[in-house]
Amino acid sequence: MIDVKLGVESLTPIRPIEERIDVWNSISDNQVAFKSIDVAEDYDLLRSTLQEFAPDAVVHFAEQRAAPYSMKSPSTKRYTVDNNVRGTHNLLVALVDLGLDAHVIHLGTMGVYGYGWSGSAPIPEGYLRVKLDTPDGEIEREILHPANPGSVYHMTKTLDQLMLAYYAKNDAVRVTDLHQGIVWGTQTEQTRRDERLINRFDYDGDYGTVLNRFLMQATIGHPLTVHGSGGQTRAFIHIRDTVRCIEIAADNPPAPGERPQIFNQVTETHRVRDLAKLISDLTGAEITNLPNPRVEADENELVVTHNQFLELGLEPTTLSLGLLEEVRDIADKYAHRADQSKIIARSLWRADKAN
Ligand code: USQ
C-alpha cells in the first residue's frame, strides 16, 4: 500500500500475493498458505490464528522497513512507531497468552548500534561486555549494546529489542533477533524458479536501498546519487544469504529462559563512495555528490563481528560474485519500468536539511 501512496512501483513486476502463492504451490512440495492480518491493529485475529496454527517458529517481518519513509512526515513517523512497536508487542503478548512455545525470529537491524559510536572497535553480536566499579570491587556484565538509532524506523527496532528482552526474561519466550545490514540483490533460489515469484527491487528515494539504487541508476544513465562525501560505511548482505540466515536461525533456537540470541546478519562492509566507484568502473556511470538529506556522520568506521552465522554454515554471496548478475538479470532487464522522477531522495531528517 505504501508504494501506491508514494506513486512508485518496484522495478521488478510484482504479481498479486494470491497468484504468487498459487505459482509456488504448483511448483513445490512445500505448500504455503496465506492470510492477511494487520498484526498491529487486529490482536484478536492474530491470537486466534496463532492458536489454530500452533507454530514452532514465527518469523516476524511485519514492520514498516524504510528509514527515509519513516522520516518523511509527522504522519509517517507516527505510522512507523504505531505499526512496528504495536505489532511486535501484540505478537509477544499473544504467544504468552496462549502458552505457545514458538521461537520468535525477529528482523532487527544493524542500525540499532548506530554508526561510529565505538570508533574502530568491533561491534559485538548484540551484547557488550562492560566493567563496573562497585564498593566491593570491579564486576563484569554483558549488556545490550547501547541503542543509538539514526532514524524513527531504526528507533522502533531499538524499542523492539527491549520488548524482546523483557518477554524472554519474564515469560521465557525464545527469541532470535537478526541485526540485518542493508540488503542488496533480488533473486533467491526459490524466486528464480518462476518469473512470477520475483522479489521487489525498490529504487526510489524513499524505499530503495543504496546499492540497488546505484545499480538501477547506472543502467538508465542517471548519475549515482552519493549523499555528502559518501564516507558513510555500512554493512551489506545479499538477499539469498538473508534467507539462508533465517533457515539457520530456525534450526538453532535458544533454550527457554535464555536471553534473546542476537546474530549480526551481515557479510561485508563498504563505504558508500567505494560502492559508487565500483559500479562506475563496472558500467561507466557518472557519480554525483548531493547534499545529504539525512542527519548522519559524513565519515564513519564500521567493524562488525559476524562469526555466528559463518560458524553455523553460512557461505556468503559477495559483491564481487553477485554484482554483475544483478546488473544483467535485473537492472538491465527491467530498466524500461523506471520512473526517473522518483530517483532523488526527498525525505529530510530535519527541515533545515532542505538547504
Ligand atoms: N545513500 C546514498 N545515496 C542514496 C541512498 C543512500 O548515499 O541514493 C546513503 C545513505 O545516506 C546512508 C547509506 O547510503 O548513509 C545507506 O542508506 P540505505 O537507504 O541503503 O539504508 P538505510 O536507510 O540505513 O536502511 C536500510 C533499510 C532498513 C535496514 C537498514 C540496515 O531501509 O530496513 O534496517 O538498511 S542498516 O542500515 O544496516 O541498519
Coordinates of C-alpha atoms in Angstrom, one line a residue, residues 110 112-113 122-129 142-145 161 177-179 259-266 303-312:
M110 CA 22.5 -3.1 12.3
V112 CA 20.3 -0.3 16.4
Y113 CA 24.0 0.1 17.2
P122 CA 34.3 -4.2 16.5
I123 CA 30.6 -4.1 17.1
P124 CA 29.7 -7.3 19.0
E125 CA 26.7 -9.5 18.3
G126 CA 24.1 -7.7 20.4
Y127 CA 25.8 -7.7 23.8
L128 CA 28.6 -5.6 25.1
R129 CA 30.9 -6.7 27.9
E142 CA 27.1 -8.2 29.4
I143 CA 24.5 -5.6 28.5
L144 CA 22.6 -4.9 25.3
H145 CA 24.8 -2.8 23.2
Q161 CA 14.9 -5.1 21.4
D177 CA 16.9 -11.1 16.8
L178 CA 18.6 -10.7 13.4
H179 CA 20.6 -7.5 13.2
R259 CA 18.2 -14.0 26.8
P260 CA 17.5 -13.2 23.1
Q261 CA 20.0 -14.7 20.8
I262 CA 21.4 -11.9 18.6
F263 CA 23.0 -12.5 15.2
N264 CA 24.6 -9.8 13.1
Q265 CA 23.2 -10.7 9.7
V266 CA 25.8 -9.1 7.5
V303 CA 33.9 -3.1 12.0
V304 CA 31.2 -5.8 12.6
T305 CA 31.6 -9.1 14.4
H306 CA 29.6 -11.7 12.4
N307 CA 31.1 -15.0 13.3
Q308 CA 28.0 -16.9 14.5
F309 CA 26.3 -17.4 11.1
L310 CA 29.6 -18.3 9.5
E311 CA 30.2 -20.9 12.2
L312 CA 26.7 -22.3 11.6

